Coordinates of C-alpha atoms (C1' of nucleotides) in Angstrom, one line a residue:
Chain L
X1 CA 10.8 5.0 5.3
X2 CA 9.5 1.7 6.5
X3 CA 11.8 -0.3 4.9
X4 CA 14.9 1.3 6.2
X5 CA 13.1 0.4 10.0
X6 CA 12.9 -2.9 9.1
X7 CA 16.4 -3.3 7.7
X8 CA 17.4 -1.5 10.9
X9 CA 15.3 -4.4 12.9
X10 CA 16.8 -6.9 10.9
X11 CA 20.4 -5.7 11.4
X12 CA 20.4 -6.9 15.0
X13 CA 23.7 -9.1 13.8
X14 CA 25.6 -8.0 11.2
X15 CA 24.5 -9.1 8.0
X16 CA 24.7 -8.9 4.3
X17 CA 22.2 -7.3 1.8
X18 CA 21.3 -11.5 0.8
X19 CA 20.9 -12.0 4.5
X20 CA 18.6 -9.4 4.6
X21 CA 16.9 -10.8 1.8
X22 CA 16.1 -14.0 3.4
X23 CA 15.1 -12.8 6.9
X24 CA 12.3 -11.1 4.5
X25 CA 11.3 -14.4 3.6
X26 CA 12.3 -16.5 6.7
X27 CA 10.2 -14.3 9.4
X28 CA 8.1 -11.2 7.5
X29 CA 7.4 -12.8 4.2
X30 CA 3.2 -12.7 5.5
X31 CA 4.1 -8.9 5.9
X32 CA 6.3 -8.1 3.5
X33 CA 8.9 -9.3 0.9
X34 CA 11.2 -6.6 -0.5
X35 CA 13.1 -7.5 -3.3
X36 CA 16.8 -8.2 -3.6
X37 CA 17.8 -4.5 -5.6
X38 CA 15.6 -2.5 -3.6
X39 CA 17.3 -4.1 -0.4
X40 CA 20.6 -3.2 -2.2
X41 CA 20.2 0.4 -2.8
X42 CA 18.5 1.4 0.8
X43 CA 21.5 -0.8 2.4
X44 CA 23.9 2.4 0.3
X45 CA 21.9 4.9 1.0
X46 CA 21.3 4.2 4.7
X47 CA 25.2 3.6 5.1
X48 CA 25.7 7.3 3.3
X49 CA 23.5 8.7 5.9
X50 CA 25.2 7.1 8.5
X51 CA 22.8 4.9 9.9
X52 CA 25.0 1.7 9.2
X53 CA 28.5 0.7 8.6
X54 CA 30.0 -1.8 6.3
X55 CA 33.0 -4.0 5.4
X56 CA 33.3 -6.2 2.9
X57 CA 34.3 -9.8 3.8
X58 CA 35.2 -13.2 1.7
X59 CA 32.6 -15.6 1.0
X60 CA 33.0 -19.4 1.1
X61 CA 31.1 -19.6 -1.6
X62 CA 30.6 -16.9 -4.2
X63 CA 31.6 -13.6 -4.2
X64 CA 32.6 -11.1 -1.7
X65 CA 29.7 -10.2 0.8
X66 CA 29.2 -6.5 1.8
X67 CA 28.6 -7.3 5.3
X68 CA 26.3 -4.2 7.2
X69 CA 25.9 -3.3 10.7
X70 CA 24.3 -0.7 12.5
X71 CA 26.3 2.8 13.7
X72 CA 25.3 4.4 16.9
X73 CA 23.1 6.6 15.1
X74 CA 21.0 3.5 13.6
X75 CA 20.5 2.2 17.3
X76 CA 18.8 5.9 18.1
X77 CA 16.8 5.7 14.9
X78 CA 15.7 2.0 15.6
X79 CA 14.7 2.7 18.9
X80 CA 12.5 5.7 18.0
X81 CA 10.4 4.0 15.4
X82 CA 10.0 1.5 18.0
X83 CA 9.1 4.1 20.7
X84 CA 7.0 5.9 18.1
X85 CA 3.3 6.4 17.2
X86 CA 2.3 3.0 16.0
X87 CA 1.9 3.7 12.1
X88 CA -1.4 3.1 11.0
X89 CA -0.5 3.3 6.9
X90 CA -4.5 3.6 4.8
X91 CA -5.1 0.7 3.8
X92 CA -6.3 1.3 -0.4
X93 CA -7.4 -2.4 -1.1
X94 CA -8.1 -2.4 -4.7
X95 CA -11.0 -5.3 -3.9
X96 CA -13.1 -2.6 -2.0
X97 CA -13.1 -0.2 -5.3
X98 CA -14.2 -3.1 -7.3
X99 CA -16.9 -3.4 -5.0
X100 CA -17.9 -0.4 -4.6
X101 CA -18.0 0.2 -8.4
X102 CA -19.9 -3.5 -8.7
X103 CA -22.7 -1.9 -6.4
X104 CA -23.7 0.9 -7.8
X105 CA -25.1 -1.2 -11.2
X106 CA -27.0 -2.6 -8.2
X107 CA -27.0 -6.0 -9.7
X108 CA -27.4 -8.5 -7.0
X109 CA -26.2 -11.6 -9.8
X110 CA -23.2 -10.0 -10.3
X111 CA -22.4 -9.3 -6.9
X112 CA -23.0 -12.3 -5.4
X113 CA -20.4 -13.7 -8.6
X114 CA -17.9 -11.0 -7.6
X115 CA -18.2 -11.5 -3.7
X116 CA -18.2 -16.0 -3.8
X117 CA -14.6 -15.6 -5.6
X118 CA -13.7 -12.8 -3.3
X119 CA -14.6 -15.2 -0.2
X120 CA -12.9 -17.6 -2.0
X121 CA -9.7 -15.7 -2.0
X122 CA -9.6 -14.8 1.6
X123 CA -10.4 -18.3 2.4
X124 CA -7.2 -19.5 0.8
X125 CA -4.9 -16.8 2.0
X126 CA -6.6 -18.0 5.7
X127 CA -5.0 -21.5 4.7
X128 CA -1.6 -20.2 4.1
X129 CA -1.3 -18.5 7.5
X130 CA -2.7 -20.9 9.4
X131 CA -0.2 -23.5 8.0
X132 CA 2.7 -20.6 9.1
X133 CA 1.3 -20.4 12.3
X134 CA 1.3 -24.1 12.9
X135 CA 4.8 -24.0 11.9
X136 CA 5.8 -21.6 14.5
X137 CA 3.5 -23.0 17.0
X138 CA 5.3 -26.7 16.9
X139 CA 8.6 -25.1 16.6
X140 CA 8.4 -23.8 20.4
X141 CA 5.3 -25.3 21.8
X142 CA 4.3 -23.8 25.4
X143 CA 7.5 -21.4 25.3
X144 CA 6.6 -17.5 25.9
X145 CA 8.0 -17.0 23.0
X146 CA 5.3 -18.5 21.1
X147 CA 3.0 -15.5 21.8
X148 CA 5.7 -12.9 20.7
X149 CA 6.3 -14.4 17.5
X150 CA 2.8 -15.3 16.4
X151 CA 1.5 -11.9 17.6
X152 CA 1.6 -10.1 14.2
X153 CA 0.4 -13.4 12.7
X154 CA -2.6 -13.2 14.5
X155 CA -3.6 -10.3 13.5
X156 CA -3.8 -11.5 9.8
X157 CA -5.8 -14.4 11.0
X158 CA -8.4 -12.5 12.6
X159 CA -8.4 -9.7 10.1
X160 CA -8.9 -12.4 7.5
X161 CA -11.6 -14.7 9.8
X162 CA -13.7 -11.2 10.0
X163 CA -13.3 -10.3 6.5
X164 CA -14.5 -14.3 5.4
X165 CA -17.5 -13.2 7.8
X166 CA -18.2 -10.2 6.1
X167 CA -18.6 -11.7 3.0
X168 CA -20.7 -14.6 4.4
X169 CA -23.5 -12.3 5.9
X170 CA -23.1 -10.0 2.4
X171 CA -23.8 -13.0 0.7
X172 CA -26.9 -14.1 2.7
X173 CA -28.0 -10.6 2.5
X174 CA -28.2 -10.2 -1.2
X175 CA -29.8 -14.2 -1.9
X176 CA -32.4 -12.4 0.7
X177 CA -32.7 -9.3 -1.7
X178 CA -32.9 -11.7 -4.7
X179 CA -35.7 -13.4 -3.9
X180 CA -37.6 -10.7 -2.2
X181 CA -37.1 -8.5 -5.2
X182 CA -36.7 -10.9 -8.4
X183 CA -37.7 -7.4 -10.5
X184 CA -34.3 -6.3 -9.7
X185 CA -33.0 -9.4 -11.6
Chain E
X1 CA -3.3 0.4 -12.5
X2 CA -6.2 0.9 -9.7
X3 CA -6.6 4.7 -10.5
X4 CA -7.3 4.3 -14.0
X5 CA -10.0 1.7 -13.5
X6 CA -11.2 3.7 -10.3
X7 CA -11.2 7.0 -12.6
X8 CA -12.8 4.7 -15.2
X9 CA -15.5 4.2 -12.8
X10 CA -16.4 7.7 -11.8
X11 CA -17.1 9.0 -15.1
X12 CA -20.4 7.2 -15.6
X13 CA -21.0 10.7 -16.5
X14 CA -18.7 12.9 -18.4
X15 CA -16.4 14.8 -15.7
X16 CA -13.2 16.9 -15.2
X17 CA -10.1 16.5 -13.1
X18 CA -12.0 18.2 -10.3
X19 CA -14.7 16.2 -10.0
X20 CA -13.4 13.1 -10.1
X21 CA -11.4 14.6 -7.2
X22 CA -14.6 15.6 -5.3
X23 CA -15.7 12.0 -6.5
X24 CA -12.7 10.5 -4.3
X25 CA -13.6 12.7 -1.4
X26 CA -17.4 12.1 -1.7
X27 CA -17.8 8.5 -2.0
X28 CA -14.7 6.9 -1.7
X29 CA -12.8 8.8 1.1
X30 CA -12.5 6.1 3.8
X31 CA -10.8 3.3 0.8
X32 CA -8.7 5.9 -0.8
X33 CA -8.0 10.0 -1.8
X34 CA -5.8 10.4 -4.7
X35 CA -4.2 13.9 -5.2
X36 CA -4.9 16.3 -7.7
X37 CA -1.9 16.2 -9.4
X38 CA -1.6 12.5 -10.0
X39 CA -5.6 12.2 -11.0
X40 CA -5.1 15.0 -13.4
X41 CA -1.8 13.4 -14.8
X42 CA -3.5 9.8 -14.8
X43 CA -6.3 12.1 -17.3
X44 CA -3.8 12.6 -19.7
X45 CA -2.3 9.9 -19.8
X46 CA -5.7 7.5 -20.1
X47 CA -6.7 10.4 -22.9
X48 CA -3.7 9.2 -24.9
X49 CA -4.1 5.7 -24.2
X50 CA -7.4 6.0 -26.2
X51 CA -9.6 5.1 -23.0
X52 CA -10.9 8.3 -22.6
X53 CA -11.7 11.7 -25.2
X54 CA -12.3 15.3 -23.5
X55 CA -13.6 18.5 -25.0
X56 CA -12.5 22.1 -23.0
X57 CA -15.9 23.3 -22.3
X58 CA -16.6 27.3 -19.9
X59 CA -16.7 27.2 -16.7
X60 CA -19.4 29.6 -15.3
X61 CA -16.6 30.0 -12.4
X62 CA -13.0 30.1 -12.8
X63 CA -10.8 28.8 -15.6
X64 CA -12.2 26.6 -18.4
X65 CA -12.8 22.8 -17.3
X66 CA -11.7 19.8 -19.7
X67 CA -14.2 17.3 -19.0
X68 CA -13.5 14.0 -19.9
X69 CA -15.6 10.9 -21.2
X70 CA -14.9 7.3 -21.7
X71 CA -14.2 6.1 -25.1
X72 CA -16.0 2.5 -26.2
X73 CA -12.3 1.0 -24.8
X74 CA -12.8 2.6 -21.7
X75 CA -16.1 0.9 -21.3
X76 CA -14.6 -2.3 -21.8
X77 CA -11.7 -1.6 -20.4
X78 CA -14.1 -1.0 -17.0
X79 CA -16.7 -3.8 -17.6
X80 CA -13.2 -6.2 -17.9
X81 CA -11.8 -4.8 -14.7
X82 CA -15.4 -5.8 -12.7
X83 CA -15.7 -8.9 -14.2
X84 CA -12.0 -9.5 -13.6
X85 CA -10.4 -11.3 -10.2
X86 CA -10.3 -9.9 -7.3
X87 CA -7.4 -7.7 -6.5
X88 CA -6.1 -8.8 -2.6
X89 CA -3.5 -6.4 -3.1
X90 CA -1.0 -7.1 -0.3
X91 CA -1.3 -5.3 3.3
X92 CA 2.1 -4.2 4.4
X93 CA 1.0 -2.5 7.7
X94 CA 4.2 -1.0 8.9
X95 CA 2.5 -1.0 12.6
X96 CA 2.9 -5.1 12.1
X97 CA 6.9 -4.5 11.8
X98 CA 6.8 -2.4 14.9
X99 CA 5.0 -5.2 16.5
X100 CA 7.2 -7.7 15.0
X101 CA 10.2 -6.0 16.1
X102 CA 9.2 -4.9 19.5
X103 CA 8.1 -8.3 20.3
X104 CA 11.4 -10.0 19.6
X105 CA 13.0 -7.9 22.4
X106 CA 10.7 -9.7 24.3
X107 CA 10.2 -7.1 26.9
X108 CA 6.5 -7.4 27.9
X109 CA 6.1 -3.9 29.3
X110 CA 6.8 -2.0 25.8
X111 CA 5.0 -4.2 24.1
X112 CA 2.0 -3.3 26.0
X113 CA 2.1 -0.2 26.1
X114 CA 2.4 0.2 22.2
X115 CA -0.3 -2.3 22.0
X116 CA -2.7 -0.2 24.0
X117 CA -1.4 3.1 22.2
X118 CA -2.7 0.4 18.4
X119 CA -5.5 -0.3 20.4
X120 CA -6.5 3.4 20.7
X121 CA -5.7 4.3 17.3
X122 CA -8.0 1.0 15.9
X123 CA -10.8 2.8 18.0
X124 CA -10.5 6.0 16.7
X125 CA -10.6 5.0 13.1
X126 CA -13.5 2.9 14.3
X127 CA -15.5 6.1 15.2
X128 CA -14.8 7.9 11.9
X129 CA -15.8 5.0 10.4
X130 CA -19.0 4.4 11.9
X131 CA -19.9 8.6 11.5
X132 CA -19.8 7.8 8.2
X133 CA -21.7 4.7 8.2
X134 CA -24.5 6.8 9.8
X135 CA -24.6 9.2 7.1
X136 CA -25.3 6.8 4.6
X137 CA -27.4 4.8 7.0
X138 CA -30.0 8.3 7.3
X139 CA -29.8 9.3 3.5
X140 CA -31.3 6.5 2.3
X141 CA -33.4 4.7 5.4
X142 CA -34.4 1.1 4.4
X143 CA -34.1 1.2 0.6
X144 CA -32.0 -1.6 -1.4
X145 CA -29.6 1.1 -1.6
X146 CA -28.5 1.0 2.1
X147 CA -27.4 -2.5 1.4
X148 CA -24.9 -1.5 -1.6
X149 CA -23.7 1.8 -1.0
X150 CA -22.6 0.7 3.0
X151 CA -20.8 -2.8 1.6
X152 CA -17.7 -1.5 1.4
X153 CA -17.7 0.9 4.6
X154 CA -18.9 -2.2 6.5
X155 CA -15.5 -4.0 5.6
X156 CA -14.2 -1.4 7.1
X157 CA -16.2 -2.0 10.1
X158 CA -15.8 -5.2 10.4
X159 CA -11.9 -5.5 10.1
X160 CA -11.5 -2.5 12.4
X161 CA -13.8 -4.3 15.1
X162 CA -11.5 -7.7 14.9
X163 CA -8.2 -5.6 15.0
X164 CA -9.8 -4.0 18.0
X165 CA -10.2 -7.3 19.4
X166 CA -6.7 -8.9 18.7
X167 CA -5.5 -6.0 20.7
X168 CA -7.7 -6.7 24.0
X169 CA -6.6 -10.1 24.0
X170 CA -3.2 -9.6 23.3
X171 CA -2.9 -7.1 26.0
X172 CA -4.8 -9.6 28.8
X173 CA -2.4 -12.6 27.7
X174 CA 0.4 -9.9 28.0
X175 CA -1.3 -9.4 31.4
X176 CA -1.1 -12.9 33.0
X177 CA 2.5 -13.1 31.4
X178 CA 3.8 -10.5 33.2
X179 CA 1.5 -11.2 36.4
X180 CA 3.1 -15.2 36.3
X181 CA 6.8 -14.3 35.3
X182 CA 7.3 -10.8 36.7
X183 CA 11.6 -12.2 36.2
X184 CA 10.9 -10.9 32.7
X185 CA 10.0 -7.3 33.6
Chain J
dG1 C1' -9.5 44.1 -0.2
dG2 C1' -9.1 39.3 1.7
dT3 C1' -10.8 34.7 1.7
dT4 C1' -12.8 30.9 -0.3
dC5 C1' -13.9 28.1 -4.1
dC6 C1' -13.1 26.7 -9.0
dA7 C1' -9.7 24.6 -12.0
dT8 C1' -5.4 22.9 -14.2
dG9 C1' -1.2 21.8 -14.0
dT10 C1' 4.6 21.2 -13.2
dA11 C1' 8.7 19.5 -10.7
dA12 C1' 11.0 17.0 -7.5
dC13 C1' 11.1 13.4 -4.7
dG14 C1' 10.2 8.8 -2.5
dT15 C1' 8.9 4.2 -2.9
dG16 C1' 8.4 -0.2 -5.1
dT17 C1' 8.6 -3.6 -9.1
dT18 C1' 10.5 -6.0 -13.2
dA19 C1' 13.9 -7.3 -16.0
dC20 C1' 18.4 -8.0 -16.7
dA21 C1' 23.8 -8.5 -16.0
dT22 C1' 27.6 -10.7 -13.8
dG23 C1' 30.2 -14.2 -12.0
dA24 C1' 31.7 -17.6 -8.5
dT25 C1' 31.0 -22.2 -6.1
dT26 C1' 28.5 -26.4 -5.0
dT27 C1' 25.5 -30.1 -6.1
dT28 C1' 23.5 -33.5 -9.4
Chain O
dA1 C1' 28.1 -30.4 -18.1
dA2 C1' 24.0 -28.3 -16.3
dA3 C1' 21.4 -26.5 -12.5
dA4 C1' 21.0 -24.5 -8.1
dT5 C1' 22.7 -21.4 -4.7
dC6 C1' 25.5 -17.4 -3.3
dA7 C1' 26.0 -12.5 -4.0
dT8 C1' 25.7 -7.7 -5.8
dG9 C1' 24.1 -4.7 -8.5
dT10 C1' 22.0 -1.4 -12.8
dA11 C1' 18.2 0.6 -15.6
dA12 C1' 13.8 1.4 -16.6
dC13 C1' 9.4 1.9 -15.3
dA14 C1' 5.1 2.5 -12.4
dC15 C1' 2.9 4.6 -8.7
dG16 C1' 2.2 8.1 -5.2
dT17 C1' 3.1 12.4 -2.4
dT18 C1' 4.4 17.2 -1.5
dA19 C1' 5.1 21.6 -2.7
dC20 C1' 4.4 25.0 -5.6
dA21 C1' 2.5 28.1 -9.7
dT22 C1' -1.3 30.3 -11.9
dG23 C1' -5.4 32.8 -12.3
dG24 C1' -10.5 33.8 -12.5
dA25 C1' -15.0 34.3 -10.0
dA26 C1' -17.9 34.9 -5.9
dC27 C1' -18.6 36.2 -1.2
dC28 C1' -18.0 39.0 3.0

DNA sequence: GGTTCCATGTAACGTGTTACATGATTTT
DNA sequence: AAAATCATGTAACACGTTACATGGAACC
């Protein structure tokens, strides 16, 4: 059901399913980025449910654009998801059954292999939203509006800063356990 | 793909269907509980793939139990996936599209209140987490096995406590905002 | 006799990805 | 003339959830 909420966000203008496609990518694409036939089908199936209206409309360049925009009943649903319990979805990262499956050989080498590139992973996804959030932040430097738009942003940031931690601390934890304990080696 | 390698984790000892589900809820309930149907499904299906063999063995309560076992490609097929990259599986928290969405109206008031309803949510999560965190902590006071078994809870922990975080600051920057420009109320 | 636990499954649906088909227009 | 961009879609597959069917054994 998410995607239909977003698509009903995104629909503030009119828009076309390859509008859609690229407001995925312009402004969500650290979230989310749905792909062009999925976008296509929802946009049909939320328009025979009557939560949006279409029209087709010339292009300048290419073919015809089916051009969507949201029926009365799409305002309602919109605003409910917004008014709605905040949807906490579980989160299932495959990483955490690899580690848990790692620990139970209770091999410290191995773990300490598996958590560096781990580390290492976070560490470069960090990179890539800090250089998205410079990008918004020099767009409208000082403007309120630099705290609305970077406030899901953020959240990645310090979700990934505390996860970069954890490893950290795992790390020093287990060299710790390795040379306390070189029989477990 | 994660079930299979998950399942082909379990079955360090031969099991059936039903354990593996007792598995999910005994040791990895906070990462992930897969349903009955789709584990016993994913059996088959691994069966025929050659990763795993079963034999139909008496239950000494209720119907007969197929207990599975992994075949020498299942062991591989395990020891690759541990040795393999990490999997950062994307996030795609629909609570971040409400956020996103809610902010662009720009209407400080909703957005704290939804913030404080996240907020609460994070927290509550936060206590079911650490319950179970304590259970593992008393089982096994001060052995090596503390260490592994809690590494992936603590995650958990530790990206629940930085979410909880975000969200107090959010909400006192939301505070002054509204306190300095009250026109935007 | 009813409830709970053991145990395996089927069917339908919902969601998401990958690969491909089609064809116009603009840029190099 | 080739490549990039605009634009819409279909088909097949993979993954996951929900609801339901079936039936035995143990416990109260």
């Amino acid at each position: 059901m998410a995607l239909r909420n977003v698509i009903l966000g995104f629909l503030e203008e009119p828009a076309s399913g390859y509008d859609i496609k690229q407001s995925f990518e312009h402004s969500l694409s650290h979230i989310w980025a749905a792909e062009s036939s999925q976008i296509y089908g929802t946009l049909r199936a939320m328009e025979k449910e009557g939560l949006l209206a279409s029209e087709t409309e010339k292009s300048n360049r290419g073919p015809d654009r089916r051009v969507y925009r949201r029926t009365l009943q799409g305002d309602k649903a919109l605003e409910e998801w917004l008014a709605g319990d905040p949807e906490l979805s579980p989160e299932r990262l495959s990483v955490l059954c690899q580690i848990h499956f790692l620990s139970r050989a209770r091999d410290p080498r191995k773990t300490t292999v598996f958590l560096e590139r781990v580390r290492d992973s976070f560490i470069e996804r960090l990179r890539e939203y800090e250089a998205l959030r410079a990008e918004e932040g020099k767009a409208k430097e000082g403007t309120v509006d630099v705290f609305f738009d970077t406030l899901a942003l953020d959240l990645g940031l310090k979700t990934l800063q505390a996860r970069i931690e954890w490893c950290e601390e795992a790390l020093s934890r287990l060299a710790a356990l390795d040379g306390a304990d070189p029989a477990n080696a």
